[in-house]
PDB file of C-alpha atoms in Angstrom:
ATOM      1  CA  MET A   1      67.026  30.799 -86.949  1.00  0.00           C
ATOM      2  CA  PRO A   2      68.077  28.549 -89.472  1.00  0.00           C
ATOM      3  CA  GLN A   3      71.101  26.398 -88.399  1.00  0.00           C
ATOM      4  CA  THR A   4      74.236  26.810 -90.443  1.00  0.00           C
ATOM      5  CA  GLY A   5      77.853  25.532 -90.949  1.00  0.00           C
ATOM      6  CA  LEU A   6      78.793  21.767 -89.902  1.00  0.00           C
ATOM      7  CA  LYS A   7      75.900  21.028 -87.664  1.00  0.00           C
ATOM      8  CA  ALA A   8      73.293  21.985 -90.329  1.00  0.00           C
ATOM      9  CA  ALA A   9      75.196  20.141 -93.159  1.00  0.00           C
ATOM     10  CA  ARG A  10      75.059  17.165 -90.756  1.00  0.00           C
ATOM     11  CA  GLU A  11      71.138  17.223 -90.566  1.00  0.00           C
ATOM     12  CA  THR A  12      70.734  16.730 -94.243  1.00  0.00           C
ATOM     13  CA  THR A  13      72.307  13.595 -94.677  1.00  0.00           C
ATOM     14  CA  ALA A  14      71.428   9.975 -93.343  1.00  0.00           C
ATOM     15  CA  ALA A  15      73.637   8.539 -90.440  1.00  0.00           C
ATOM     16  CA  VAL A  16      76.889   7.915 -91.718  1.00  0.00           C
ATOM     17  CA  GLU A  17      78.273   4.227 -91.495  1.00  0.00           C
ATOM     18  CA  LEU A  18      81.117   4.372 -93.714  1.00  0.00           C
ATOM     19  CA  VAL A  19      83.768   7.258 -94.565  1.00  0.00           C
ATOM     20  CA  LEU A  20      85.489   6.849 -97.611  1.00  0.00           C
ATOM     21  CA  PHE A  21      88.699   9.170 -98.538  1.00  0.00           C
ATOM     22  CA  ASP A  22      90.313  10.175-101.431  1.00  0.00           C
ATOM     23  CA  LEU A  23      94.164   9.428-101.164  1.00  0.00           C
ATOM     24  CA  ASP A  24      96.696  11.928-102.767  1.00  0.00           C
ATOM     25  CA  GLY A  25      95.928  15.189-101.205  1.00  0.00           C
ATOM     26  CA  THR A  26      93.188  14.191 -98.744  1.00  0.00           C
ATOM     27  CA  LEU A  27      95.113  11.244 -96.607  1.00  0.00           C
ATOM     28  CA  VAL A  28      98.887  11.701 -97.750  1.00  0.00           C
ATOM     29  CA  ASP A  29     101.005  14.350 -98.757  1.00  0.00           C
ATOM     30  CA  SER A  30     102.448  12.804-102.073  1.00  0.00           C
ATOM     31  CA  ALA A  31     103.260  16.058-103.757  1.00  0.00           C
ATOM     32  CA  PRO A  32     106.885  15.913-103.014  1.00  0.00           C
ATOM     33  CA  ASP A  33     107.302  12.674-104.871  1.00  0.00           C
ATOM     34  CA  LEU A  34     105.100  13.694-107.724  1.00  0.00           C
ATOM     35  CA  ALA A  35     106.795  16.945-108.152  1.00  0.00           C
ATOM     36  CA  GLY A  36     110.265  15.158-107.840  1.00  0.00           C
ATOM     37  CA  THR A  37     109.525  12.731-110.520  1.00  0.00           C
ATOM     38  CA  ALA A  38     108.557  15.719-112.827  1.00  0.00           C
ATOM     39  CA  ASN A  39     111.865  17.653-112.091  1.00  0.00           C
ATOM     40  CA  ASP A  40     114.024  14.352-112.219  1.00  0.00           C
ATOM     41  CA  MET A  41     112.581  14.093-116.070  1.00  0.00           C
ATOM     42  CA  LEU A  42     113.455  17.525-116.751  1.00  0.00           C
ATOM     43  CA  ARG A  43     116.750  17.363-115.165  1.00  0.00           C
ATOM     44  CA  ALA A  44     117.508  14.368-117.122  1.00  0.00           C
ATOM     45  CA  ARG A  45     117.015  16.351-120.346  1.00  0.00           C
ATOM     46  CA  GLY A  46     119.289  19.114-119.143  1.00  0.00           C
ATOM     47  CA  LEU A  47     116.093  21.284-118.218  1.00  0.00           C
ATOM     48  CA  ALA A  48     115.516  23.554-115.659  1.00  0.00           C
ATOM     49  CA  PRO A  49     113.260  22.303-112.923  1.00  0.00           C
ATOM     50  CA  VAL A  50     109.714  23.829-112.045  1.00  0.00           C
ATOM     51  CA  PRO A  51     109.270  25.274-108.641  1.00  0.00           C
ATOM     52  CA  TYR A  52     107.476  22.989-106.348  1.00  0.00           C
ATOM     53  CA  ASP A  53     104.607  25.306-105.541  1.00  0.00           C
ATOM     54  CA  ARG A  54     103.972  25.235-109.391  1.00  0.00           C
ATOM     55  CA  LEU A  55     103.948  21.548-109.556  1.00  0.00           C
ATOM     56  CA  ARG A  56     102.186  21.230-106.353  1.00  0.00           C
ATOM     57  CA  SER A  57      98.874  22.696-107.419  1.00  0.00           C
ATOM     58  CA  HIS A  58      98.554  20.111-110.179  1.00  0.00           C
ATOM     59  CA  CYS A  59      99.146  16.895-108.095  1.00  0.00           C
ATOM     60  CA  GLY A  60      95.689  15.998-107.806  1.00  0.00           C
ATOM     61  CA  SER A  61      95.508  15.071-111.683  1.00  0.00           C
ATOM     62  CA  GLY A  62      98.486  12.747-111.089  1.00  0.00           C
ATOM     63  CA  ALA A  63     100.811  11.947-114.189  1.00  0.00           C
ATOM     64  CA  ARG A  64      98.689  14.120-116.387  1.00  0.00           C
ATOM     65  CA  GLY A  65      98.959  17.227-114.080  1.00  0.00           C
ATOM     66  CA  MET A  66     102.642  16.955-113.459  1.00  0.00           C
ATOM     67  CA  LEU A  67     103.520  16.255-117.376  1.00  0.00           C
ATOM     68  CA  GLY A  68     101.283  19.235-118.204  1.00  0.00           C
ATOM     69  CA  CYS A  69     102.778  21.530-115.766  1.00  0.00           C
ATOM     70  CA  ALA A  70     106.593  20.414-116.514  1.00  0.00           C
ATOM     71  CA  PHE A  71     106.456  19.698-120.490  1.00  0.00           C
ATOM     72  CA  LYS A  72     103.146  21.835-121.352  1.00  0.00           C
ATOM     73  CA  THR A  73     101.691  18.475-122.829  1.00  0.00           C
ATOM     74  CA  ASP A  74      98.492  16.441-122.634  1.00  0.00           C
ATOM     75  CA  PRO A  75      97.117  13.101-123.858  1.00  0.00           C
ATOM     76  CA  ARG A  76      95.970  14.589-127.168  1.00  0.00           C
ATOM     77  CA  GLN A  77     100.007  15.446-128.112  1.00  0.00           C
ATOM     78  CA  ALA A  78     102.264  13.097-129.874  1.00  0.00           C
ATOM     79  CA  GLY A  79     104.763  11.464-127.399  1.00  0.00           C
ATOM     80  CA  TYR A  80     102.488  11.826-124.545  1.00  0.00           C
ATOM     81  CA  GLY A  81     102.336   8.070-123.992  1.00  0.00           C
ATOM     82  CA  ALA A  82     105.938   7.762-123.770  1.00  0.00           C
ATOM     83  CA  LEU A  83     106.441  10.443-121.353  1.00  0.00           C
ATOM     84  CA  ARG A  84     103.483   9.322-119.100  1.00  0.00           C
ATOM     85  CA  ASP A  85     105.063   5.663-119.063  1.00  0.00           C
ATOM     86  CA  GLU A  86     108.552   7.255-118.320  1.00  0.00           C
ATOM     87  CA  PHE A  87     107.159   9.558-115.474  1.00  0.00           C
ATOM     88  CA  LEU A  88     105.135   6.190-113.972  1.00  0.00           C
ATOM     89  CA  ASP A  89     108.340   4.052-114.090  1.00  0.00           C
ATOM     90  CA  ARG A  90     110.273   6.624-112.287  1.00  0.00           C
ATOM     91  CA  TYR A  91     107.514   7.405-109.752  1.00  0.00           C
ATOM     92  CA  GLU A  92     107.309   3.937-108.896  1.00  0.00           C
ATOM     93  CA  GLN A  93     111.094   4.138-107.707  1.00  0.00           C
ATOM     94  CA  ARG A  94     110.602   6.977-105.556  1.00  0.00           C
ATOM     95  CA  MET A  95     107.099   7.264-104.431  1.00  0.00           C
ATOM     96  CA  LEU A  96     107.939   6.743-100.956  1.00  0.00           C
ATOM     97  CA  GLN A  97     110.765   8.768-100.393  1.00  0.00           C
ATOM     98  CA  GLN A  98     109.004  11.732 -99.022  1.00  0.00           C
ATOM     99  CA  THR A  99     105.389  11.068 -99.106  1.00  0.00           C
ATOM    100  CA  ARG A 100     103.862  10.871 -95.835  1.00  0.00           C
ATOM    101  CA  ILE A 101     100.351  10.730 -94.151  1.00  0.00           C
ATOM    102  CA  PHE A 102      99.342  14.452 -93.634  1.00  0.00           C
ATOM    103  CA  ASP A 103     100.125  15.165 -89.800  1.00  0.00           C
ATOM    104  CA  SER A 104      96.723  16.620 -89.131  1.00  0.00           C
ATOM    105  CA  ALA A 105      95.046  12.968 -90.580  1.00  0.00           C
ATOM    106  CA  LEU A 106      96.743  11.110 -88.163  1.00  0.00           C
ATOM    107  CA  PRO A 107      94.430  11.834 -84.975  1.00  0.00           C
ATOM    108  CA  MET A 108      91.647  11.890 -87.197  1.00  0.00           C
ATOM    109  CA  LEU A 109      91.996   8.211 -88.185  1.00  0.00           C
ATOM    110  CA  ALA A 110      92.847   7.444 -84.969  1.00  0.00           C
ATOM    111  CA  ALA A 111      89.598   8.884 -83.348  1.00  0.00           C
ATOM    112  CA  LEU A 112      87.714   6.944 -86.240  1.00  0.00           C
ATOM    113  CA  ASP A 113      89.256   3.810 -85.242  1.00  0.00           C
ATOM    114  CA  ALA A 114      88.582   4.375 -81.859  1.00  0.00           C
ATOM    115  CA  ALA A 115      84.749   4.926 -82.309  1.00  0.00           C
ATOM    116  CA  GLY A 116      84.795   1.960 -84.533  1.00  0.00           C
ATOM    117  CA  MET A 117      83.536   3.781 -87.629  1.00  0.00           C
ATOM    118  CA  ALA A 118      84.706   1.936 -90.913  1.00  0.00           C
ATOM    119  CA  TRP A 119      86.678   3.877 -93.294  1.00  0.00           C
ATOM    120  CA  GLY A 120      88.113   3.179 -96.980  1.00  0.00           C
ATOM    121  CA  ILE A 121      90.195   4.679 -99.553  1.00  0.00           C
ATOM    122  CA  VAL A 122      89.070   5.261-103.187  1.00  0.00           C
ATOM    123  CA  THR A 123      91.607   6.976-105.504  1.00  0.00           C
ATOM    124  CA  ASN A 124      92.031   7.287-109.009  1.00  0.00           C
ATOM    125  CA  LYS A 125      95.868   6.222-108.483  1.00  0.00           C
ATOM    126  CA  ALA A 126      96.210   2.781-109.960  1.00  0.00           C
ATOM    127  CA  LEU A 127      96.418  -0.385-107.285  1.00  0.00           C
ATOM    128  CA  ARG A 128     100.248  -0.730-108.938  1.00  0.00           C
ATOM    129  CA  PHE A 129     100.925   2.389-106.921  1.00  0.00           C
ATOM    130  CA  ALA A 130      98.042   2.698-104.210  1.00  0.00           C
ATOM    131  CA  THR A 131      98.581  -0.608-102.954  1.00  0.00           C
ATOM    132  CA  PRO A 132     102.414  -0.568-101.716  1.00  0.00           C
ATOM    133  CA  LEU A 133     102.123   3.157-100.960  1.00  0.00           C
ATOM    134  CA  THR A 134      99.014   2.526 -98.276  1.00  0.00           C
ATOM    135  CA  ARG A 135     100.891  -0.531 -97.272  1.00  0.00           C
ATOM    136  CA  GLU A 136     104.153   1.160 -96.247  1.00  0.00           C
ATOM    137  CA  LEU A 137     102.320   3.863 -94.423  1.00  0.00           C
ATOM    138  CA  GLY A 138     100.368   1.720 -92.562  1.00  0.00           C
ATOM    139  CA  LEU A 139      96.816   2.525 -93.813  1.00  0.00           C
ATOM    140  CA  LEU A 140      96.328  -0.760 -96.103  1.00  0.00           C
ATOM    141  CA  ASP A 141      95.528  -3.085 -92.950  1.00  0.00           C
ATOM    142  CA  ARG A 142      93.465  -0.250 -91.240  1.00  0.00           C
ATOM    143  CA  ALA A 143      91.346   0.543 -93.997  1.00  0.00           C
ATOM    144  CA  LYS A 144      88.190  -1.610 -94.645  1.00  0.00           C
ATOM    145  CA  VAL A 145      88.676  -1.187 -98.375  1.00  0.00           C
ATOM    146  CA  LEU A 146      90.951   0.265-101.098  1.00  0.00           C
ATOM    147  CA  ILE A 147      89.558   0.902-104.779  1.00  0.00           C
ATOM    148  CA  GLY A 148      92.070   2.107-107.038  1.00  0.00           C
ATOM    149  CA  GLY A 149      91.992   3.739-110.439  1.00  0.00           C
ATOM    150  CA  ASP A 150      92.035   0.269-112.353  1.00  0.00           C
ATOM    151  CA  SER A 151      89.449  -1.891-109.668  1.00  0.00           C
ATOM    152  CA  THR A 152      86.618  -0.642-111.826  1.00  0.00           C
ATOM    153  CA  ALA A 153      85.834  -0.180-115.306  1.00  0.00           C
ATOM    154  CA  HIS A 154      85.399   3.830-114.589  1.00  0.00           C
ATOM    155  CA  THR A 155      87.452   6.115-112.510  1.00  0.00           C
ATOM    156  CA  LYS A 156      86.170   9.292-111.005  1.00  0.00           C
ATOM    157  CA  PRO A 157      84.189  11.359-111.463  1.00  0.00           C
ATOM    158  CA  HIS A 158      82.369   8.255-112.559  1.00  0.00           C
ATOM    159  CA  PRO A 159      80.489   6.953-109.293  1.00  0.00           C
ATOM    160  CA  GLU A 160      81.200   3.202-109.915  1.00  0.00           C
ATOM    161  CA  PRO A 161      84.405   3.177-107.756  1.00  0.00           C
ATOM    162  CA  LEU A 162      82.847   4.516-104.864  1.00  0.00           C
ATOM    163  CA  LEU A 163      79.883   2.124-105.245  1.00  0.00           C
ATOM    164  CA  GLU A 164      81.839  -0.426-105.409  1.00  0.00           C
ATOM    165  CA  ALA A 165      83.680   0.459-102.205  1.00  0.00           C
ATOM    166  CA  ALA A 166      80.497   0.505-100.455  1.00  0.00           C
ATOM    167  CA  ARG A 167      79.457  -2.705-102.135  1.00  0.00           C
ATOM    168  CA  GLN A 168      82.572  -4.674-100.743  1.00  0.00           C
ATOM    169  CA  VAL A 169      82.277  -3.021 -97.121  1.00  0.00           C
ATOM    170  CA  GLY A 170      78.425  -3.960 -97.209  1.00  0.00           C
ATOM    171  CA  ARG A 171      77.114  -0.382 -96.524  1.00  0.00           C
ATOM    172  CA  PRO A 172      74.449   1.399 -98.216  1.00  0.00           C
ATOM    173  CA  HIS A 173      75.861   4.094-100.558  1.00  0.00           C
ATOM    174  CA  ALA A 174      73.190   6.409 -98.836  1.00  0.00           C
ATOM    175  CA  THR A 175      75.038   5.869 -95.895  1.00  0.00           C
ATOM    176  CA  CYS A 176      78.490   6.535 -96.836  1.00  0.00           C
ATOM    177  CA  ILE A 177      80.176  10.033 -97.104  1.00  0.00           C
ATOM    178  CA  TYR A 178      83.273  10.658 -99.448  1.00  0.00           C
ATOM    179  CA  VAL A 179      85.982  13.017 -98.497  1.00  0.00           C
ATOM    180  CA  GLY A 180      88.213  14.749-101.243  1.00  0.00           C
ATOM    181  CA  ASP A 181      90.216  17.481-102.382  1.00  0.00           C
ATOM    182  CA  ASP A 182      88.984  17.701-105.976  1.00  0.00           C
ATOM    183  CA  GLU A 183      85.854  18.844-107.562  1.00  0.00           C
ATOM    184  CA  ARG A 184      85.898  15.457-109.288  1.00  0.00           C
ATOM    185  CA  ASP A 185      85.458  13.693-105.785  1.00  0.00           C
ATOM    186  CA  MET A 186      82.271  15.736-105.123  1.00  0.00           C
ATOM    187  CA  LEU A 187      81.008  14.976-108.718  1.00  0.00           C
ATOM    188  CA  ALA A 188      81.634  11.295-107.950  1.00  0.00           C
ATOM    189  CA  GLY A 189      80.078  11.279-104.369  1.00  0.00           C
ATOM    190  CA  ARG A 190      76.580  13.206-105.464  1.00  0.00           C
ATOM    191  CA  ALA A 191      76.473  10.564-108.504  1.00  0.00           C
ATOM    192  CA  ALA A 192      76.883   7.566-106.100  1.00  0.00           C
ATOM    193  CA  GLY A 193      74.398   9.056-103.674  1.00  0.00           C
ATOM    194  CA  MET A 194      76.828   9.712-101.143  1.00  0.00           C
ATOM    195  CA  ALA A 195      77.201  12.675 -98.684  1.00  0.00           C
ATOM    196  CA  THR A 196      80.501  14.719 -99.812  1.00  0.00           C
ATOM    197  CA  ALA A 197      82.819  16.795 -97.861  1.00  0.00           C
ATOM    198  CA  ALA A 198      85.712  18.893 -99.640  1.00  0.00           C
ATOM    199  CA  ALA A 199      88.951  18.863 -97.818  1.00  0.00           C
ATOM    200  CA  ALA A 200      90.233  22.443 -98.213  1.00  0.00           C
ATOM    201  CA  TRP A 201      93.731  21.113 -96.884  1.00  0.00           C
ATOM    202  CA  GLY A 202      94.450  19.390-100.318  1.00  0.00           C
ATOM    203  CA  TYR A 203      95.948  20.349-103.667  1.00  0.00           C
ATOM    204  CA  LEU A 204      92.850  21.994-105.157  1.00  0.00           C
ATOM    205  CA  GLY A 205      94.658  24.076-107.720  1.00  0.00           C
ATOM    206  CA  ALA A 206      94.951  27.624-107.994  1.00  0.00           C
ATOM    207  CA  ASP A 207      91.751  28.538-109.123  1.00  0.00           C
ATOM    208  CA  ALA A 208      89.952  25.974-106.929  1.00  0.00           C
ATOM    209  CA  ALA A 209      86.440  27.638-105.852  1.00  0.00           C
ATOM    210  CA  LEU A 210      85.436  25.065-103.018  1.00  0.00           C
ATOM    211  CA  THR A 211      82.230  26.842-102.668  1.00  0.00           C
ATOM    212  CA  THR A 212      80.881  26.069-106.003  1.00  0.00           C
ATOM    213  CA  TRP A 213      81.631  22.359-105.653  1.00  0.00           C
ATOM    214  CA  GLN A 214      78.201  21.763-103.668  1.00  0.00           C
ATOM    215  CA  ALA A 215      79.973  19.684-101.227  1.00  0.00           C
ATOM    216  CA  ASP A 216      77.661  18.840 -98.083  1.00  0.00           C
ATOM    217  CA  VAL A 217      80.577  20.361 -96.403  1.00  0.00           C
ATOM    218  CA  VAL A 218      83.930  22.139 -96.605  1.00  0.00           C
ATOM    219  CA  LEU A 219      86.451  21.064 -93.985  1.00  0.00           C
ATOM    220  CA  ASP A 220      89.378  23.377 -93.297  1.00  0.00           C
ATOM    221  CA  HIS A 221      90.723  20.856 -91.087  1.00  0.00           C
ATOM    222  CA  PRO A 222      90.836  17.105 -90.882  1.00  0.00           C
ATOM    223  CA  MET A 223      89.549  17.104 -87.295  1.00  0.00           C
ATOM    224  CA  GLN A 224      86.217  18.873 -88.297  1.00  0.00           C
ATOM    225  CA  LEU A 225      84.935  15.484 -90.240  1.00  0.00           C
ATOM    226  CA  LEU A 226      84.526  14.154 -86.322  1.00  0.00           C
ATOM    227  CA  HIS A 227      82.600  17.039 -85.339  1.00  0.00           C
ATOM    228  CA  TRP A 228      80.315  16.424 -88.550  1.00  0.00           C
ATOM    229  CA  LEU A 229      79.758  12.948 -87.912  1.00  0.00           C
ATOM    230  CA  ASP A 230      79.028  13.873 -83.917  1.00  0.00           C
ATOM    231  CA  LEU A 231      82.059  11.778 -82.875  1.00  0.00           C
ATOM    232  CA  ALA A 232      83.609  15.054 -81.030  1.00  0.00           C
TER     233      ALA A 232
END
């Protein structure tokens, strides 16, 4: 009988030497501060805040997602740039008020460290935010690499950020896996020639259909990654 599930998916890939993670919605729950920033902007204008659950599903798209949900605007519309700059300045001031590493991700990272498995972070978040955030959460010193949205000429879903992470750590791209909670993460990982894992605990969005993302494996819980890597 053909094998199914995690074991079958694991056997389709090369031995993993480097695990790369998306940041927001995969390792850290930054939704409270992202959503809080959008609602701070609404309140400053005398407008009603948007329910947290509605904003949370758009957090994977950062400022663009928050402004789209809260102000019904996008980068093509006049005035978007000013709103984006205000959002980023406000977010920088409060981005560590409620943001935390997912409780379920903590033992997974500890197990990777204990096993000597190299891991790093590749995010579309600019280093202006990603560096202090990961430092304060105790991730920066543990990660072998941090690639932000402005570390290379392209952002995900382009593969360049992932390839740059592999290059900096000195691992062949074919021995890497990228874990993320957005379809763009899977597109970037596949384009980079890496294995991919969809994080089902992430922000995803209301219309997300993980089975269509063509990930090598869908993880319902961070600890499942350890089974996929034969570390548990």
